[in-house]
Amino acid sequence: HSKNTGKNQVRFYDEELEQSERRRHQLEDELSQAITNEEFLLYYQPQVDAEGTTILKAEVLLRWQHPRHGIVNPDEFIPHLEEYGLIIPVGKWILEESCRQLKVWHNAGKHELCLSINVSANQFKHPDFIEFIEICLIKHQISGEQIELELTEGVAIHDIPSTIKKMDRLQELGIRIALDDFGTGYSSLSYLKHLPINTLKIDQSFVQGLPHDGYDAAIVETTMVMAHHLGLTVVAEGVENRVQLAFLKKQQCHLYQGFLFSQPLNVDRFSELIL
Ligand code: C2E
Ligand code: MG
Ligand code: MG
Ligand code: MG
């Protein structure tokens, strides 16, 4: 009798494994079809000055318009794009579509608007990355100064010299480089020392507790002082309320991004906001 139960359990376990395996395949299929079905779309979140009146830049944020589940946020599917190698084609689409849309806004009169585009470590490491960007800029008649790339320190983990070379080349094109989620990694300061960075994005986890949390306050204050010494531009992420804003203003933070000013917006709503 006990033998029998054991067998059943094994079979049950097999079926469960099989089922999760099927789900994996289904997700992989869905994600690769999402490219051809044009289910990916870009949202834009303003980065404003200290007065909150001028939109100087916008961060491009990926969304997936799933046929059954509606809009899916990137934290739920980007890890899978990475896993299946799909971040390379999707990343190319993001760069291409960002440049195309930026040109539309420039042509509509917003000549000063810049876009800040997230780039995953695998995308950055791809041998064609720089060439693809160069072609993209020429094709859409965008100058490098109008683009910023948001990288996390994951880009440099394996090979600092080749990372520096690539970043130098991007800067020759006029493209600025932002270190995203600053302070959350294992060696943010070491990367700051070695890599040619223009912008720090203070992670929202440090902005959240301002001004009452002593650790958040100390970390943000120190980061601001350091950034000023190093001539870096600082963007505060996740600014949700006026007390956080007041604290950041006192530290002379350069740019502010967060729900206090605007949620990430789809292309129509962002157009309405700026045009
Ligand atoms: P991130 O680059 O750090 O982007 C900031 C995230 O904070 C966005 O989440 C944004 O919607 C959210 N956010 C903005 N303001 C506030 C606020 O005031 N409060 C709170 N609680 N959150 C705020 P989102 O759009 O879900 O993106 C999550 C992450 O997914 C991004 O973090 C980035 O790492 C990744 N991601 C998004 N788009 C892309 C992309 O095009 N390519 C790549 N490689 N990664 C992307
Ligand atoms: Mg970002
Ligand atoms: Mg960030
Ligand atoms: Mg983040």
CSV table of C-alpha atoms and ligand atoms in Angstrom, one decimal:
chain,number,residue,atom,x,y,z
A,1,HIS,CA,0.0,0.0,0.0
A,2,SER,CA,2.7,2.5,1.0
A,3,LYS,CA,4.6,1.6,-2.2
A,4,ASN,CA,1.6,2.6,-4.2
A,5,THR,CA,1.3,6.0,-2.5
A,6,GLY,CA,4.9,6.6,-3.2
A,7,LYS,CA,4.4,5.9,-6.9
A,8,ASN,CA,1.4,8.2,-7.0
A,9,GLN,CA,3.4,10.9,-5.4
A,10,VAL,CA,6.2,10.6,-7.9
A,11,ARG,CA,3.7,10.7,-10.7
A,12,PHE,CA,2.0,13.7,-9.1
A,13,TYR,CA,5.4,15.5,-8.8
A,14,ASP,CA,6.2,14.7,-12.4
A,15,GLU,CA,2.9,16.2,-13.6
A,16,GLU,CA,3.6,19.3,-11.6
A,17,LEU,CA,7.1,19.6,-13.1
A,18,GLU,CA,5.6,19.0,-16.5
A,19,GLN,CA,3.0,21.7,-15.9
A,20,SER,CA,5.6,24.3,-14.8
A,21,GLU,CA,7.7,23.3,-17.7
A,22,ARG,CA,4.7,23.9,-20.0
A,23,ARG,CA,4.1,27.3,-18.4
A,24,ARG,CA,7.7,28.3,-19.0
A,25,HIS,CA,7.4,27.4,-22.7
A,26,GLN,CA,4.1,29.2,-22.9
A,27,LEU,CA,5.7,32.3,-21.4
A,28,GLU,CA,8.7,32.1,-23.7
A,29,ASP,CA,6.3,31.8,-26.7
A,30,GLU,CA,4.2,34.6,-25.5
A,31,LEU,CA,7.2,36.9,-25.0
A,32,SER,CA,8.7,36.1,-28.4
A,33,GLN,CA,5.4,36.6,-30.1
A,34,ALA,CA,4.9,39.9,-28.2
A,35,ILE,CA,7.6,41.4,-30.4
A,36,THR,CA,6.0,40.5,-33.7
A,37,ASN,CA,2.5,41.2,-32.4
A,38,GLU,CA,3.7,44.7,-31.3
A,39,GLU,CA,2.5,44.2,-27.7
A,40,PHE,CA,5.4,46.1,-26.2
A,41,LEU,CA,4.9,49.8,-25.6
A,42,LEU,CA,6.7,52.6,-24.0
A,43,TYR,CA,5.6,54.9,-21.2
A,44,TYR,CA,7.3,58.2,-20.4
A,45,GLN,CA,7.9,59.6,-16.9
A,46,PRO,CA,8.9,63.3,-16.6
A,47,GLN,CA,12.1,64.4,-14.8
A,48,VAL,CA,11.5,68.0,-13.7
A,49,ASP,CA,13.5,70.9,-12.3
A,50,ALA,CA,13.4,72.0,-8.6
A,51,GLU,CA,10.4,74.3,-9.3
A,52,GLY,CA,8.6,71.4,-10.8
A,53,THR,CA,7.6,73.5,-13.8
A,54,THR,CA,10.0,72.4,-16.6
A,55,ILE,CA,10.2,68.9,-18.0
A,56,LEU,CA,13.8,68.6,-18.9
A,57,LYS,CA,13.9,64.9,-19.6
A,58,ALA,CA,11.7,61.8,-19.5
A,59,GLU,CA,12.6,58.2,-18.5
A,60,VAL,CA,11.4,55.6,-21.0
A,61,LEU,CA,9.7,52.7,-19.2
A,62,LEU,CA,8.7,49.5,-20.9
A,63,ARG,CA,5.3,48.0,-20.7
A,64,TRP,CA,3.7,44.8,-22.1
A,65,GLN,CA,0.1,45.0,-23.3
A,66,HIS,CA,-0.7,41.4,-22.8
A,67,PRO,CA,-3.7,40.1,-24.8
A,68,ARG,CA,-5.5,38.7,-21.8
A,69,HIS,CA,-3.8,40.2,-18.7
A,70,GLY,CA,-3.7,43.9,-19.8
A,71,ILE,CA,-0.7,46.1,-19.0
A,72,VAL,CA,2.1,44.2,-17.4
A,73,ASN,CA,4.9,46.0,-15.5
A,74,PRO,CA,8.6,45.3,-16.4
A,75,ASP,CA,9.6,43.8,-13.1
A,76,GLU,CA,7.3,40.9,-14.0
A,77,PHE,CA,8.7,40.1,-17.4
A,78,ILE,CA,12.1,41.7,-18.0
A,79,PRO,CA,13.8,38.9,-15.9
A,80,HIS,CA,12.2,36.4,-18.4
A,81,LEU,CA,13.3,38.4,-21.4
A,82,GLU,CA,16.8,38.2,-20.0
A,83,GLU,CA,16.5,34.4,-19.4
A,84,TYR,CA,15.4,33.7,-22.9
A,85,GLY,CA,17.8,36.1,-24.6
A,86,LEU,CA,14.9,38.2,-25.8
A,87,ILE,CA,16.2,41.3,-24.1
A,88,ILE,CA,18.5,41.8,-27.1
A,89,PRO,CA,15.8,42.2,-29.8
A,90,VAL,CA,13.4,43.9,-27.3
A,91,GLY,CA,16.2,46.3,-26.2
A,92,LYS,CA,16.9,47.2,-29.8
A,93,TRP,CA,13.2,47.9,-30.3
A,94,ILE,CA,13.2,50.1,-27.2
A,95,LEU,CA,16.1,52.2,-28.5
A,96,GLU,CA,14.7,52.5,-32.0
A,97,GLU,CA,11.2,53.4,-30.8
A,98,SER,CA,12.6,55.9,-28.3
A,99,CYS,CA,14.6,57.7,-31.0
A,100,ARG,CA,11.7,57.7,-33.4
A,101,GLN,CA,9.2,59.1,-30.8
A,102,LEU,CA,11.8,61.7,-29.6
A,103,LYS,CA,12.1,62.9,-33.2
A,104,VAL,CA,8.3,63.3,-33.4
A,105,TRP,CA,8.3,65.5,-30.3
A,106,HIS,CA,11.3,67.5,-31.6
A,107,ASN,CA,9.5,68.1,-34.8
A,108,ALA,CA,6.4,69.2,-32.9
A,109,GLY,CA,8.5,71.9,-31.3
A,110,LYS,CA,9.9,70.3,-28.1
A,111,HIS,CA,13.5,70.8,-29.3
A,112,GLU,CA,15.0,70.6,-25.9
A,113,LEU,CA,13.4,67.3,-24.7
A,114,CYS,CA,15.8,64.5,-23.8
A,115,LEU,CA,15.0,60.8,-23.2
A,116,SER,CA,16.7,58.6,-20.6
A,117,ILE,CA,16.6,55.0,-21.7
A,118,ASN,CA,17.2,51.9,-19.5
A,119,VAL,CA,19.7,49.4,-20.8
A,120,SER,CA,20.1,46.0,-19.3
A,121,ALA,CA,23.6,44.6,-18.6
A,122,ASN,CA,23.2,41.9,-21.3
A,123,GLN,CA,22.2,44.4,-23.8
A,124,PHE,CA,25.1,46.7,-23.0
A,125,LYS,CA,27.5,43.7,-23.2
A,126,HIS,CA,26.3,42.7,-26.7
A,127,PRO,CA,29.1,43.3,-29.3
A,128,ASP,CA,26.8,45.2,-31.6
A,129,PHE,CA,25.5,47.6,-29.0
A,130,ILE,CA,27.5,50.7,-29.8
A,131,GLU,CA,27.1,50.2,-33.6
A,132,PHE,CA,23.3,49.8,-33.2
A,133,ILE,CA,23.0,53.0,-31.3
A,134,GLU,CA,25.1,54.9,-33.8
A,135,ILE,CA,22.9,53.7,-36.7
A,136,CYS,CA,19.8,54.4,-34.7
A,137,LEU,CA,20.9,58.0,-34.0
A,138,ILE,CA,21.7,58.7,-37.6
A,139,LYS,CA,18.6,57.0,-38.9
A,140,HIS,CA,16.3,59.1,-36.7
A,141,GLN,CA,18.4,62.3,-36.9
A,142,ILE,CA,18.9,62.4,-33.1
A,143,SER,CA,22.1,63.8,-31.6
A,144,GLY,CA,23.7,62.0,-28.8
A,145,GLU,CA,23.2,64.9,-26.4
A,146,GLN,CA,19.5,64.2,-26.5
A,147,ILE,CA,19.9,60.7,-25.1
A,148,GLU,CA,20.9,59.4,-21.7
A,149,LEU,CA,21.4,55.7,-21.0
A,150,GLU,CA,20.5,54.3,-17.6
A,151,LEU,CA,22.8,51.5,-16.5
A,152,THR,CA,23.1,49.6,-13.3
A,153,GLU,CA,26.4,48.5,-11.9
A,154,GLY,CA,25.7,45.0,-13.2
A,155,VAL,CA,27.2,46.2,-16.5
A,156,ALA,CA,30.7,46.2,-15.2
A,157,ILE,CA,30.8,43.1,-13.1
A,158,HIS,CA,32.8,41.0,-15.5
A,159,ASP,CA,35.0,43.3,-17.4
A,160,ILE,CA,35.7,46.9,-16.2
A,161,PRO,CA,38.2,47.8,-19.0
A,162,SER,CA,35.9,46.9,-21.8
A,163,THR,CA,33.0,48.6,-20.0
A,164,ILE,CA,35.0,51.8,-19.8
A,165,LYS,CA,35.9,51.6,-23.4
A,166,LYS,CA,32.3,51.3,-24.4
A,167,MET,CA,31.2,54.1,-22.1
A,168,ASP,CA,34.0,56.4,-23.5
A,169,ARG,CA,32.7,55.7,-27.0
A,170,LEU,CA,29.1,56.6,-26.0
A,171,GLN,CA,30.4,59.9,-24.5
A,172,GLU,CA,32.2,60.7,-27.7
A,173,LEU,CA,28.8,60.5,-29.3
A,174,GLY,CA,27.5,63.0,-26.7
A,175,ILE,CA,25.4,60.4,-24.9
A,176,ARG,CA,25.3,60.8,-21.2
A,177,ILE,CA,25.5,57.8,-18.8
A,178,ALA,CA,23.4,57.5,-15.7
A,179,LEU,CA,24.1,55.1,-12.9
A,180,ASP,CA,20.6,53.8,-12.0
A,181,ASP,CA,19.4,52.7,-8.6
A,182,PHE,CA,22.5,54.3,-7.1
A,183,GLY,CA,23.5,52.9,-3.7
A,184,THR,CA,21.6,49.6,-3.9
A,185,GLY,CA,24.4,47.5,-5.3
A,186,TYR,CA,27.4,45.9,-3.7
A,187,SER,CA,30.1,48.4,-4.9
A,188,SER,CA,28.4,51.6,-6.1
A,189,LEU,CA,31.3,53.8,-5.0
A,190,SER,CA,33.9,51.6,-6.6
A,191,TYR,CA,32.0,51.8,-9.9
A,192,LEU,CA,31.7,55.5,-9.5
A,193,LYS,CA,35.4,55.8,-9.1
A,194,HIS,CA,36.3,53.7,-12.2
A,195,LEU,CA,33.5,54.4,-14.7
A,196,PRO,CA,32.9,57.6,-16.7
A,197,ILE,CA,29.5,58.4,-15.3
A,198,ASN,CA,27.5,61.7,-15.8
A,199,THR,CA,24.4,61.2,-13.7
A,200,LEU,CA,23.5,59.5,-10.5
A,201,LYS,CA,19.9,58.3,-9.9
A,202,ILE,CA,19.4,58.1,-6.2
A,203,ASP,CA,17.3,54.9,-5.7
A,204,GLN,CA,13.8,55.4,-4.5
A,205,SER,CA,14.4,53.3,-1.4
A,206,PHE,CA,16.5,56.1,0.0
A,207,VAL,CA,14.0,58.8,-1.0
A,208,GLN,CA,11.1,57.0,0.7
A,209,GLY,CA,12.0,57.7,4.3
A,210,LEU,CA,13.0,61.4,3.8
A,211,PRO,CA,13.4,63.4,6.0
A,212,HIS,CA,12.6,61.4,9.1
A,213,ASP,CA,14.6,58.3,8.6
A,214,GLY,CA,18.1,59.2,9.8
A,215,TYR,CA,19.8,56.7,7.5
A,216,ASP,CA,18.0,57.8,4.4
A,217,ALA,CA,18.7,61.4,5.2
A,218,ALA,CA,22.4,60.8,5.8
A,219,ILE,CA,22.8,58.7,2.7
A,220,VAL,CA,21.0,61.2,0.4
A,221,GLU,CA,22.8,64.2,2.0
A,222,THR,CA,26.2,62.5,1.6
A,223,THR,CA,25.5,61.4,-2.0
A,224,MET,CA,24.5,65.0,-2.9
A,225,VAL,CA,27.7,66.4,-1.4
A,226,MET,CA,29.8,63.8,-3.2
A,227,ALA,CA,28.0,64.4,-6.5
A,228,HIS,CA,28.6,68.1,-6.3
A,229,HIS,CA,32.3,67.6,-5.6
A,230,LEU,CA,32.5,65.2,-8.6
A,231,GLY,CA,30.4,67.4,-10.9
A,232,LEU,CA,27.7,64.8,-11.4
A,233,THR,CA,24.1,65.5,-12.1
A,234,VAL,CA,21.7,63.9,-9.6
A,235,VAL,CA,18.2,62.7,-10.3
A,236,ALA,CA,16.0,61.7,-7.3
A,237,GLU,CA,13.7,58.8,-8.1
A,238,GLY,CA,10.4,58.0,-6.4
A,239,VAL,CA,9.6,61.5,-5.1
A,240,GLU,CA,6.1,61.1,-3.8
A,241,ASN,CA,5.5,64.0,-1.4
A,242,ARG,CA,6.4,67.6,-0.6
A,243,VAL,CA,8.5,66.9,2.5
A,244,GLN,CA,10.8,64.6,0.4
A,245,LEU,CA,10.9,67.3,-2.2
A,246,ALA,CA,11.8,70.0,0.3
A,247,PHE,CA,14.6,67.9,1.7
A,248,LEU,CA,16.0,67.2,-1.7
A,249,LYS,CA,15.8,70.8,-2.8
A,250,LYS,CA,17.8,71.8,0.3
A,251,GLN,CA,20.5,69.4,-0.9
A,252,GLN,CA,20.4,71.1,-4.3
A,253,CYS,CA,19.3,68.0,-6.2
A,254,HIS,CA,19.2,68.7,-9.9
A,255,LEU,CA,16.2,66.7,-11.2
A,256,TYR,CA,13.1,65.1,-9.7
A,257,GLN,CA,11.1,62.1,-10.8
A,258,GLY,CA,8.2,60.6,-9.1
A,259,PHE,CA,4.4,60.3,-8.6
A,260,LEU,CA,4.4,63.8,-7.0
A,261,PHE,CA,4.9,65.2,-10.4
A,262,SER,CA,3.6,62.5,-12.7
A,263,GLN,CA,3.1,58.8,-13.1
A,264,PRO,CA,4.7,57.2,-16.2
A,265,LEU,CA,2.4,58.2,-19.0
A,266,ASN,CA,1.5,56.5,-22.3
A,267,VAL,CA,2.6,58.3,-25.5
A,268,ASP,CA,-0.7,60.2,-25.9
A,269,ARG,CA,-0.9,61.4,-22.4
A,270,PHE,CA,2.8,62.4,-22.3
A,271,SER,CA,2.2,64.3,-25.6
A,272,GLU,CA,-0.7,66.2,-24.1
A,273,LEU,CA,1.5,67.1,-21.1
A,274,ILE,CA,4.3,68.6,-23.1
A,275,LEU,CA,2.8,69.9,-26.3
B,1,C2E,P1,14.0,52.0,-12.8
B,1,C2E,O1,14.7,52.2,-14.0
B,1,C2E,O2,14.6,52.3,-11.5
B,1,C2E,O3,12.6,52.8,-13.0
B,1,C2E,C1,11.9,53.5,-12.0
B,1,C2E,C2,10.7,52.7,-11.5
B,1,C2E,O4,10.1,53.5,-10.4
B,1,C2E,C3,9.6,52.6,-12.6
B,1,C2E,O5,9.0,51.4,-12.4
B,1,C2E,C4,8.7,53.8,-12.2
B,1,C2E,O6,7.4,53.5,-12.6
B,1,C2E,C5,8.8,53.7,-10.7
B,1,C2E,N1,8.4,55.0,-10.1
B,1,C2E,C6,8.5,56.2,-10.6
B,1,C2E,N2,8.1,57.2,-9.7
B,1,C2E,C7,7.7,56.5,-8.6
B,1,C2E,C8,7.2,56.9,-7.3
B,1,C2E,O7,7.1,58.1,-7.0
B,1,C2E,N3,7.0,56.0,-6.4
B,1,C2E,C9,7.1,54.6,-6.7
B,1,C2E,N4,6.9,53.7,-5.7
B,1,C2E,N5,7.6,54.2,-7.9
B,1,C2E,C10,7.9,55.1,-8.8
B,1,C2E,P2,8.7,50.4,-13.6
B,1,C2E,O8,8.2,51.2,-14.8
B,1,C2E,O9,7.7,49.3,-13.1
B,1,C2E,O10,10.1,49.8,-14.0
B,1,C2E,C11,10.7,48.9,-13.1
B,1,C2E,C12,12.1,48.6,-13.5
B,1,C2E,O11,12.1,47.8,-14.7
B,1,C2E,C13,12.9,49.8,-13.9
B,1,C2E,O12,13.5,50.4,-12.7
B,1,C2E,C14,14.0,49.2,-14.7
B,1,C2E,O13,15.0,48.6,-13.9
B,1,C2E,C15,13.2,48.2,-15.5
B,1,C2E,N6,12.9,48.7,-16.8
B,1,C2E,C16,11.8,49.5,-17.1
B,1,C2E,N7,11.8,49.8,-18.4
B,1,C2E,C17,12.9,49.2,-19.0
B,1,C2E,C18,13.5,49.1,-20.3
B,1,C2E,O14,13.0,49.7,-21.2
B,1,C2E,N8,14.7,48.4,-20.4
B,1,C2E,C19,15.2,47.7,-19.4
B,1,C2E,N9,16.4,47.0,-19.6
B,1,C2E,N10,14.7,47.8,-18.1
B,1,C2E,C20,13.6,48.5,-17.9
B,2,MG,MG,15.8,53.6,-14.8
B,3,MG,MG,16.1,53.4,-10.8
B,4,MG,MG,14.6,50.3,-10.0
